[in-house]
XYZ file of C-alpha atoms in Angstrom:
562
model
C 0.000 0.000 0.000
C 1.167 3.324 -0.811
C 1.332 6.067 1.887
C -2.075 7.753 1.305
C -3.232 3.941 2.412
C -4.518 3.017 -1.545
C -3.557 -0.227 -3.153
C -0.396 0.020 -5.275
C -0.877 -1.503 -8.415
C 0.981 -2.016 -11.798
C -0.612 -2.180 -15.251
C -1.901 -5.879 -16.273
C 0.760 -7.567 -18.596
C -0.631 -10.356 -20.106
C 2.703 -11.479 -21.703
C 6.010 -11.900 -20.736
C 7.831 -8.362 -21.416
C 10.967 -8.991 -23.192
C 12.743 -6.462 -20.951
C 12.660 -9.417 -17.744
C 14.689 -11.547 -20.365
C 17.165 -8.579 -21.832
C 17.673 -8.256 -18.247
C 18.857 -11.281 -17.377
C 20.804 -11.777 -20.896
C 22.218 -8.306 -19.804
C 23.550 -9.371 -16.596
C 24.819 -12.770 -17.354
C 26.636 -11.870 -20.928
C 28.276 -14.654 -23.395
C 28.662 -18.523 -21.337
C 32.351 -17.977 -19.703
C 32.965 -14.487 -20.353
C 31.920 -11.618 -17.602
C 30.165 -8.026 -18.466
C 32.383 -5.078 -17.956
C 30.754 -2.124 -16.218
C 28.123 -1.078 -13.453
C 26.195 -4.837 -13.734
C 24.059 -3.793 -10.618
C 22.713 -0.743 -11.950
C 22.460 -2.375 -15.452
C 20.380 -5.432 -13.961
C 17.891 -3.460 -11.796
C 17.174 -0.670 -14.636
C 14.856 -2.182 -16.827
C 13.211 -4.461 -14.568
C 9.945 -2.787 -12.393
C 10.192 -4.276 -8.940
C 7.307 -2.905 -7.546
C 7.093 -3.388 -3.667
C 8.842 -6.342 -3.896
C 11.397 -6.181 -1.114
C 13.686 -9.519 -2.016
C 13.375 -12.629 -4.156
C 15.373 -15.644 -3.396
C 14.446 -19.023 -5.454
C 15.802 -22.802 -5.640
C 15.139 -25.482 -7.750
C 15.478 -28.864 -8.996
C 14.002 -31.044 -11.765
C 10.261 -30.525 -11.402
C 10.215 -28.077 -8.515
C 10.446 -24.764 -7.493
C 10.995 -22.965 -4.278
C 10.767 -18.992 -3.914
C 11.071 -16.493 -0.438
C 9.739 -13.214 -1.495
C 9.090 -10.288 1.011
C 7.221 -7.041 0.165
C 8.168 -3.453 1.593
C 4.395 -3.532 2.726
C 1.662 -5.897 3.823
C -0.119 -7.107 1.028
C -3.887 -7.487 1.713
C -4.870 -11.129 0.767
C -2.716 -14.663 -0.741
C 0.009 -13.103 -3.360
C -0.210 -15.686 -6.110
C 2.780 -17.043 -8.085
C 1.926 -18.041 -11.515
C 4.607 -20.357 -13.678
C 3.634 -22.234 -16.593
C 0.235 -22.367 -16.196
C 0.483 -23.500 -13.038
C -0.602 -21.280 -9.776
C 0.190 -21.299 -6.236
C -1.025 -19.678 -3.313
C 1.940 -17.741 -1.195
C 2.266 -18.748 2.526
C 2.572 -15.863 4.671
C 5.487 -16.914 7.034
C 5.682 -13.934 9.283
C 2.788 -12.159 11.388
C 2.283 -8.690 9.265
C 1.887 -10.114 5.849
C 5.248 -9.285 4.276
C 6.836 -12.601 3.985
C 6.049 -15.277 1.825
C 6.839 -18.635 1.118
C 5.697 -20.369 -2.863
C 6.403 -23.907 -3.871
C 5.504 -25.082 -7.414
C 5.778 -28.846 -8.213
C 5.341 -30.496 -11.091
C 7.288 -28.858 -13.450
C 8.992 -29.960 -16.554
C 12.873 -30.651 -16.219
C 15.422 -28.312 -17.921
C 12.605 -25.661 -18.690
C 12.489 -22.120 -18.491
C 10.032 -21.102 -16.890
C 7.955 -17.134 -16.555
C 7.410 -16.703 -13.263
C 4.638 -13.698 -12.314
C 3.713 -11.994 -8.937
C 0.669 -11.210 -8.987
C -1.790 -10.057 -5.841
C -4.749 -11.447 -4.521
C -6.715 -9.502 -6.643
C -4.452 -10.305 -9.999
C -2.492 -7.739 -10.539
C 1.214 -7.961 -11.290
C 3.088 -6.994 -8.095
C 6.262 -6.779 -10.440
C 7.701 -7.528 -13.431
C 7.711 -11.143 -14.891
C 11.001 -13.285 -14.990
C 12.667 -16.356 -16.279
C 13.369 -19.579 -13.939
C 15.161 -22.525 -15.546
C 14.783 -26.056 -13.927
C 17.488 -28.429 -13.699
C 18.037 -31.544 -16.355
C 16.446 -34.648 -14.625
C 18.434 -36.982 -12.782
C 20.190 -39.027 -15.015
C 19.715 -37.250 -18.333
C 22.857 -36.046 -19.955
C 23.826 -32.427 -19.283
C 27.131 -30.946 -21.178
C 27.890 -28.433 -18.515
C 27.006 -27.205 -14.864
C 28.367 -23.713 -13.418
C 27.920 -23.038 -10.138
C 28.837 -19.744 -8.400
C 30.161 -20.694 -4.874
C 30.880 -18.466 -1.580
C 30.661 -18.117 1.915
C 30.190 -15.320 5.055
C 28.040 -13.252 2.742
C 26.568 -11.633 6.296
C 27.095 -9.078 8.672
C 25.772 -5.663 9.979
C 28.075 -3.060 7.575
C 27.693 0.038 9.743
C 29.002 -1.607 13.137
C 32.502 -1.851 14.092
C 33.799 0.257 11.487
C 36.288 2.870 12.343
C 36.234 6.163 10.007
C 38.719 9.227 9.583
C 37.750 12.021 7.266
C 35.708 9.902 5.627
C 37.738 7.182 5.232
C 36.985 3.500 6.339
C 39.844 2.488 8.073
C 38.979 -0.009 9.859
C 35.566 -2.363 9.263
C 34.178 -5.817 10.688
C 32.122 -6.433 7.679
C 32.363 -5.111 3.937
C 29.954 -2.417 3.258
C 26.497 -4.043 1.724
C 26.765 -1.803 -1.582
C 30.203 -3.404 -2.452
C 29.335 -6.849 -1.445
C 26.300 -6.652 -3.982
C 28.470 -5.228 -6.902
C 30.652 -8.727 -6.197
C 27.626 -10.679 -6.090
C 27.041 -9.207 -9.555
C 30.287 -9.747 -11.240
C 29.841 -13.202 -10.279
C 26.575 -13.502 -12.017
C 27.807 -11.852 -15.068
C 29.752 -14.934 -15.602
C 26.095 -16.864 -16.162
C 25.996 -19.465 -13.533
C 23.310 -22.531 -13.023
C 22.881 -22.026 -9.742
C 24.809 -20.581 -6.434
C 25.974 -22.083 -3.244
C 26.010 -19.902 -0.453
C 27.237 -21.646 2.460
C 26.849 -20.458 5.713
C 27.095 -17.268 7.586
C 24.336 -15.219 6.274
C 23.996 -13.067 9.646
C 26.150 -11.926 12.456
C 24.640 -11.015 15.626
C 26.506 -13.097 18.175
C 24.823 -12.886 21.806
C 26.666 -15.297 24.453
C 29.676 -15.685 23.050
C 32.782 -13.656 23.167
C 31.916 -10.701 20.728
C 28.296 -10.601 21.873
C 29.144 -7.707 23.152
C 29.848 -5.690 20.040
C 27.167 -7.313 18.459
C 23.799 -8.763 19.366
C 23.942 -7.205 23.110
C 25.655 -4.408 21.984
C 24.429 -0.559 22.263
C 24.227 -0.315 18.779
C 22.526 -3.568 18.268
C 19.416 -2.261 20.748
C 19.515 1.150 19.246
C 19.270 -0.858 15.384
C 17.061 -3.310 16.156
C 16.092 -4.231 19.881
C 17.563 -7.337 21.882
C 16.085 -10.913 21.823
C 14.554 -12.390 24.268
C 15.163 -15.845 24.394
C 12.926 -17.038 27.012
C 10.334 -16.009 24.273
C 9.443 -17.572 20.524
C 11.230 -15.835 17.499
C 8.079 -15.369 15.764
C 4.681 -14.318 16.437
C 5.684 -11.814 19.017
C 8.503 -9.199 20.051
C 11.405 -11.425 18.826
C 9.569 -11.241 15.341
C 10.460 -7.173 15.006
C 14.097 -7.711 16.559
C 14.958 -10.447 13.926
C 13.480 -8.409 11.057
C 15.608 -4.988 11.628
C 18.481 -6.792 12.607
C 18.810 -9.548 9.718
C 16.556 -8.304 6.648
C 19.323 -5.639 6.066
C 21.861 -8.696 6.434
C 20.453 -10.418 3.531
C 17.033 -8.866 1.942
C 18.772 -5.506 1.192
C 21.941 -7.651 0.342
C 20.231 -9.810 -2.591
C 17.035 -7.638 -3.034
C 16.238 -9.048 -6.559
C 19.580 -10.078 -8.114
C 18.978 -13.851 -7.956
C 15.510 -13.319 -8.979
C 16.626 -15.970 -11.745
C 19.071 -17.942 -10.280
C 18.917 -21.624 -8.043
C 20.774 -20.753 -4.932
C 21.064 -23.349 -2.255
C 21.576 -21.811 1.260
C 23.858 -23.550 4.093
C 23.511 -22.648 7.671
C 26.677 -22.561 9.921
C 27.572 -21.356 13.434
C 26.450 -17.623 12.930
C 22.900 -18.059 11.609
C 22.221 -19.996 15.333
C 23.325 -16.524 16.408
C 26.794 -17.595 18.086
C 30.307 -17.959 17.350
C 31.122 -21.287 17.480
C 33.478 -21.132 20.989
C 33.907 -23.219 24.610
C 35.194 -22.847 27.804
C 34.779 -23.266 31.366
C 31.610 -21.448 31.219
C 29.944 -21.744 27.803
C 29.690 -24.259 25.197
C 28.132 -22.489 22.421
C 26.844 -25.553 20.264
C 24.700 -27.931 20.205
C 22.800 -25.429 19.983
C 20.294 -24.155 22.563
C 16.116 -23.942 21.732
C 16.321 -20.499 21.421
C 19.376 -21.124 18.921
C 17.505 -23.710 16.761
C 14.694 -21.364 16.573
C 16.241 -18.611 15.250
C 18.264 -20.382 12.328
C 14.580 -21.645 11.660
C 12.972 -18.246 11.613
C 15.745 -16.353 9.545
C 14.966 -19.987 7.065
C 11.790 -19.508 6.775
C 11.262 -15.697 6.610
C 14.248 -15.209 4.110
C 15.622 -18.011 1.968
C 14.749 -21.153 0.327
C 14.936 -24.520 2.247
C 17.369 -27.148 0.852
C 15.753 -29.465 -1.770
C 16.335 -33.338 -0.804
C 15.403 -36.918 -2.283
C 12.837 -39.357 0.236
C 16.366 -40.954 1.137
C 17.410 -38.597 3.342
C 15.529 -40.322 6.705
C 12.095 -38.581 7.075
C 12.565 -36.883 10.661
C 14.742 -34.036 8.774
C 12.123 -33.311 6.352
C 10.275 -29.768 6.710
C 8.044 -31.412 4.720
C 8.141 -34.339 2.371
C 11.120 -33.380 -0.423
C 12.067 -29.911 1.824
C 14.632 -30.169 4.483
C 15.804 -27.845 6.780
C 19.586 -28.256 6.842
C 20.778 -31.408 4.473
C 20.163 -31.254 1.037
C 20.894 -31.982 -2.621
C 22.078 -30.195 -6.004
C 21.414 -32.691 -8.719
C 22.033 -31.642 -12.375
C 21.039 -34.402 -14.915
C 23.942 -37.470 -15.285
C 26.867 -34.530 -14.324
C 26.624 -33.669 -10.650
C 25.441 -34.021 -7.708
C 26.016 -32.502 -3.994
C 25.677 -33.293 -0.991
C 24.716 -30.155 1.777
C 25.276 -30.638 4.835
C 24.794 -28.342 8.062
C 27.579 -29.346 10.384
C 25.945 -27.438 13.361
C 22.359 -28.300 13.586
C 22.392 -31.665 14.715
C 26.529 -31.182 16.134
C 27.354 -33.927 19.292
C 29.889 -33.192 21.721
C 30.082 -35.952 24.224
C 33.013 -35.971 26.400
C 31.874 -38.955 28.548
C 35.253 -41.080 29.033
C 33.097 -44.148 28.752
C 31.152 -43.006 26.175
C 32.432 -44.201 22.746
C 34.261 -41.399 20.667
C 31.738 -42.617 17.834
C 28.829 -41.013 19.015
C 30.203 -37.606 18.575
C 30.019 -35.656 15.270
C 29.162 -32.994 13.355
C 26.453 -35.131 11.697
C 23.723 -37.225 12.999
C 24.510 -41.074 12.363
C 21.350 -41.470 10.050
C 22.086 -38.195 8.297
C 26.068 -39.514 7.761
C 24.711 -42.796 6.796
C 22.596 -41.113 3.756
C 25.876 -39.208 3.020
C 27.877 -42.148 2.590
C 25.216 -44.110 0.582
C 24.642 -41.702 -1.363
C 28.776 -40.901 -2.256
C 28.399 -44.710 -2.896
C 25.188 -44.701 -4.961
C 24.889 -41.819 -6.868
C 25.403 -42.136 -10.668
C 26.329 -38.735 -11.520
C 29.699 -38.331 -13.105
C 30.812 -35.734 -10.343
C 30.272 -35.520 -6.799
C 31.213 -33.075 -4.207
C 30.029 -32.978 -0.131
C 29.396 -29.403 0.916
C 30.293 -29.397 4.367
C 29.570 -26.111 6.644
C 33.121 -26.344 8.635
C 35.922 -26.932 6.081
C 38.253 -29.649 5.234
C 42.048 -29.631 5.104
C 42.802 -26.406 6.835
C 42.556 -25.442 10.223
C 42.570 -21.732 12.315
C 42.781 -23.347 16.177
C 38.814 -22.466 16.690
C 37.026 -25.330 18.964
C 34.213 -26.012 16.407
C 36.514 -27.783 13.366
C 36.888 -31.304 12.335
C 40.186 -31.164 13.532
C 42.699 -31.541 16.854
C 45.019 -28.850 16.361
C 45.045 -25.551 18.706
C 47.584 -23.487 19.824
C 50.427 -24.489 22.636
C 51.823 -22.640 25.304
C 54.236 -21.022 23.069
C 51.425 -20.244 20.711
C 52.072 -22.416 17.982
C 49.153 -24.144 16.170
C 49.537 -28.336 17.074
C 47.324 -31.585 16.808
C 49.150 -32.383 19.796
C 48.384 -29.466 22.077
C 45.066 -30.983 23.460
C 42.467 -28.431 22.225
C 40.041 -28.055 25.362
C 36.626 -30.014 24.577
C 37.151 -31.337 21.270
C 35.874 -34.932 21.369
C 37.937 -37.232 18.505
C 34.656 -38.260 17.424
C 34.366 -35.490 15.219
C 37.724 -36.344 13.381
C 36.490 -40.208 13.158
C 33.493 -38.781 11.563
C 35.548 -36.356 9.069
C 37.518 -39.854 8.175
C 34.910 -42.180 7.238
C 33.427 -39.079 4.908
C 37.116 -38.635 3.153
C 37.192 -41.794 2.950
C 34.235 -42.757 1.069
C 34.871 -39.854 -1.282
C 38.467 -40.971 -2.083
C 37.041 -44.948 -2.759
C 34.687 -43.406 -5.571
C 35.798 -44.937 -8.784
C 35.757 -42.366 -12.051
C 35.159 -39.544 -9.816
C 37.076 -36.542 -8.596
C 36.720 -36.639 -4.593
C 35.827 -33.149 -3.770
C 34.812 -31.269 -1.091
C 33.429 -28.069 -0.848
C 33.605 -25.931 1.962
C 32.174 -22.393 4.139
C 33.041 -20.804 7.128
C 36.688 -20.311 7.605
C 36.510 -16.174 5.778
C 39.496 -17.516 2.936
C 40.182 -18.853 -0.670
C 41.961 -22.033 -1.206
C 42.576 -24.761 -2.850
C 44.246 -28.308 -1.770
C 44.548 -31.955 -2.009
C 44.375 -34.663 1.303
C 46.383 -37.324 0.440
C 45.956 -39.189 4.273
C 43.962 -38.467 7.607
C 45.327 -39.940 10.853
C 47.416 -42.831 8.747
C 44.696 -43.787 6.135
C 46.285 -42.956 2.621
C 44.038 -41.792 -0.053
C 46.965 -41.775 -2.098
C 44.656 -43.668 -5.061
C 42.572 -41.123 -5.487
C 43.546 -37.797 -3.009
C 40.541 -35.498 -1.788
C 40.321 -31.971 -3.616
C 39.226 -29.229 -1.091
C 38.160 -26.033 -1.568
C 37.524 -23.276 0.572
C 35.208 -21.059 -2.015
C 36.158 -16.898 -1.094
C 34.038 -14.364 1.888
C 31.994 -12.371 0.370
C 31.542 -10.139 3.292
C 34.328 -10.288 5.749
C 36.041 -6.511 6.708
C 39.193 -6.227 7.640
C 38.979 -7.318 11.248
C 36.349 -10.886 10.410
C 39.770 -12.750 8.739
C 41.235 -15.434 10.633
C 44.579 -14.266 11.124
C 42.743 -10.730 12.727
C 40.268 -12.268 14.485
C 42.104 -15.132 15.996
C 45.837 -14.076 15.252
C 46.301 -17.066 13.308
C 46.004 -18.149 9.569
C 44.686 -21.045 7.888
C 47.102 -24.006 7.933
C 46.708 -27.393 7.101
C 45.970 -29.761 10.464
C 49.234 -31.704 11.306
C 46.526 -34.875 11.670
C 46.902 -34.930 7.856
C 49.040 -35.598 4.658
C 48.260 -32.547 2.715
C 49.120 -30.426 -0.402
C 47.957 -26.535 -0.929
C 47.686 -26.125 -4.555
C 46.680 -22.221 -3.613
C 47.509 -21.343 0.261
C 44.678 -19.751 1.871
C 44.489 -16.134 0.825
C 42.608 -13.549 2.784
C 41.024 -11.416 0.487
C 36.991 -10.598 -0.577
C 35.952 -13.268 -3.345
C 34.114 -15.959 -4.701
C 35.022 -19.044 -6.753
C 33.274 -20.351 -10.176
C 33.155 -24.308 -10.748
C 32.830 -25.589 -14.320
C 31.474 -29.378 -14.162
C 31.989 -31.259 -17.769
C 32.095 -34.545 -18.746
C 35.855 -34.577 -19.307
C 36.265 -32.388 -15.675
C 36.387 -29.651 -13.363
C 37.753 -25.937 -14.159
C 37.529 -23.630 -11.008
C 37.928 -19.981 -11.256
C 38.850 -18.174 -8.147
C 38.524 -14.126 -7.911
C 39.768 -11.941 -5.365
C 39.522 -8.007 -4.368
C 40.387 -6.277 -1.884
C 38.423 -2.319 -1.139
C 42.083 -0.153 -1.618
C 41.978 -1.556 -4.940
C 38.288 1.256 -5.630
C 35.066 -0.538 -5.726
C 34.934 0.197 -9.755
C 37.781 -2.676 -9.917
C 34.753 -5.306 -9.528
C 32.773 -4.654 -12.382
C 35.698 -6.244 -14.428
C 37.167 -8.601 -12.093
C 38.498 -11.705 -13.594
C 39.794 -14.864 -12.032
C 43.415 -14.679 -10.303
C 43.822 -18.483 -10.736
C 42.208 -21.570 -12.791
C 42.459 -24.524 -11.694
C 41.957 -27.841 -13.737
C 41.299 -31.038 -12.757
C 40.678 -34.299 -15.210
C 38.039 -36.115 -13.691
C 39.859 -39.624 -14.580
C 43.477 -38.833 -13.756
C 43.035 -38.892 -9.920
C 45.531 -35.983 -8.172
C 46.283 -34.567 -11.464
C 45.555 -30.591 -11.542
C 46.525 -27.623 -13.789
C 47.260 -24.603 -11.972
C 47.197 -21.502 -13.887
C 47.722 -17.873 -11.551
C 46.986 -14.468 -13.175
């Protein structure tokens, strides 16, 4: 509704104007080649958003899953038409701005118009195109996926200005993070993996202070209260102004057209992922549990999942809250994971060191029959916490931490780390190295860095056969003082528990990575920027190494730097 109180409406279109396609065409340029210049400005131009606040879809074969929000309440169901098919939206908040739309029965590896349209039928913006994915199975020549992590985080708190000048900043201003959201998509990706981090507004843990119980943080948006529910009431408000500028105002309607998958890690629970004497951040509390759950459903997609995964993580049949899938015909497949929802951390002595992991037991036992099963000629795990490298934090797969003399070592005993989790990080490894005809990759968030690395043995087992490609995939949104070796005076290293090779050494640096999936292989583009270089320098970044990896010559890799 507009001020005045009257219904805002657009003109009926009763075909597809060719301006949502130029759009997109605009934005994503030639397959493998980026658009020069201001590709924000150029993708929002000719495109009428209305009141639509943010659009953030996912898909598979047949399916379709869109968050929208709305600047206002809309009065009545905001349908979402797409091939003639129509769905009712389901309000997911309590004053009508959020809504949830899921579309089944679609055709695979179809585009798709997709129209807004209110209650009583008029467009609430413009159309715009939705491609599924091939079908399970069916060949597919090519799948690009734009990959990232830490995209969150408050950009007007810690920052530390002089004349004008940033100096200092905990998070990347929103405007630039945006711009390198789209560079990325003027390469033309299939879909995008965002994994993890979304939101920073720590509470308990050590930088709750500056954050989510901060002065500022009350002032912005309120404080939570966690004896009460998340939605429905106060908490509702609080988790609106202090997240929707986090990641509606970050993607607004960029992705509009684009499959992203969404990964929760330690900071969408609202907490660092820390322990001591007197806290133990994870598993995660009620109130925890219930906020990653709120932020899901308010503001983007659930993960898409096959009836394997075991029914009791289902949101609903084929919709999961934190494991999921990326299928793309016969030529890949991925396997989500959320390493903090359903964390254990038993430190019984007579409790076996099996029970504790970063996955369930049923949920690792889909992971390993499916790394077993699937038919897809590439398959990659998408863990939360990352693989190979470690920065001394409690909440990794790995031992090391930092001795008396402060020196990062498996041996150093790191306080409340059951070996359970490392067990756990072996049998997955494992399994991915004992594919035959596949590249074992993994594909990792969380740790603020770009890398790129192969595990050729975890505590003694050799996967010299066929060695485990890691990637850590670039921070979008990390400021100066969010990378490792700031925030925890250390940088990435390889863990000691492990034989390992860095074919690019963590770098600490704003970026995101591109990942070309072929028949023959896998070409991954990273990119890198830093904010002295001018935030112009985006619009024509290109990738500062490309890596190549034959999909049937296990450990082999090009490595071409810039």
């Amino acid at each position: 509704f507009m001020e005045d109180g009257s219904e805002f409406r657009l003109s009926r279109r009763e075909f597809v104007r060719s301006a949502a396609g130029s759009a997109a065409a605009a934005l994503v340029g030639a397959p493998g080649c980026g658009r020069s210049g201001p590709v924000v400005e150029s993708f929002d131009a000719d495109w009428e958003r209305g009141e639509v606040a943010h659009l953030l879809p996912t898909a598979d074969h047949h399916r379709i899953l869109l968050k929208a929000s709305f600047r206002r309440p809309l009065a009545g169901e905001p349908r979402l038409h797409a091939g003639g098919r129509v769905v009712a939206g389901v309000r997911t908040d309590s004053g009508g701005r959020f809504y949830t739309f899921f579309v089944e029965g679609l055709a695979p590896a179809t585009e798709y118009s997709l129209e807004l349209r209110s209650a009583a039928g008029d467009l609430l913006c413009d159309p715009w195109p939705l491609r599924t994915f091939p079908a399970p199975g069916t060949p597919a020549d090519r799948f690009r996926l734009l990959a990232y992590t830490c995209a969150g985080g408050p950009d007007d708190l810690l920052n530390f200005d002089l004349f004008g000048q940033r100096l200092l900043h905990a998070f990347l201003p929103v405007p630039h993070r945006r711009r390198l959201l789209a560079r990325a998509l003027s390469f033309g990706p299939d879909a995008a993996l965002a994994n993890g981090d979304h939101v920073y507004w720590d509470m308990k843990s050590r930088f709750g202070w500056a954050l989510g119980e901060s002065p500022w943080a009350w002032w912005r948006a309120g404080h939570f209260d966690r004896a009460q529910r998340v939605l429905g009431g106060a908490n509702e408000e609080v988790l609106v102004r202090a997240f929707g500028p986090q990641i509606a105002d970050l993607y607004g309607v960029l992705f509009r057209s684009l499959p992203t998958f969404f990964l929760q890690d330690d900071h969408d629970y609202g907490e660092n992922d820390e322990a001591t004497e007197v806290l133990r951040t994870f598993p995660a509390d009620p109130f925890m549990r219930d906020l990653a759950t709120s932020t899901q459903r308010l503001f983007y997609p659930e993960l898409l999942v096959d009836a394997q995964l075991p029914a009791r993580h289902h949101v609903t049949p084929g919709i999961a809250r934190s494991y999921g899938q990326i299928r793309y015909g016969n030529l890949f497949e991925a396997l989500l994971y959320d390493c903090r929802q359903g964390l254990t951390n038993r430190l019984d002595p007579a409790a076996p060191a099996a029970v504790s992991g970063f996955l369930p037991p049923d949920v690792e036992a889909w992971a390993l029959d499916r790394t077993a099963r699937s038919e897809s000629l590439h398959l990659a795990h998408v863990p939360s916490t990352p693989m190979l490298w470690t920065a001394g934090k409690w909440g990794e797969w790995y031992p090391d931490f930092k001795d008396a003399e402060g020196v990062l070592r498996a041996t150093a005993k790191k306080p409340y780390w059951p070996p359970g989790w490392a067990r756990q990080h072996d049998r997955l490894i494992g399994a991915a190295s004992a594919q035959a005809g596949r590249l074992p990759l993994f594909m990792s968030g969380d740790l603020h860095a770009t890398a790129a690395g192969w595990i050729h043995a975890s505590n003694g087992q050799s996967l010299a056969a066929n060695p485990v490609l890691s990637l850590l995939t670039g921070a979008v949104g990390t400021g100066v003082l969010g990378w490792p070796s700031k925030f925890r005076s250390q940088h990435p290293q390889p863990s000691q528990t492990l034989e390992a090779s860095e074919l690019v050494a963590p770098l600490e640096e704003n970026g995101f990575s591109l990942l070309d999936f072929t028949p023959e292989g896998l070409e991954v583009r990273l990119f890198r920027w830093l904010p002295e270089q001018g935030e112009a320098a985006i619009d024509s970044l290109e990738p500062f190494a490309v890596l190549s990896f034959p999909r049937l010559s296990p450990g082999d890799a090009r490595v071409d730097l810039a």
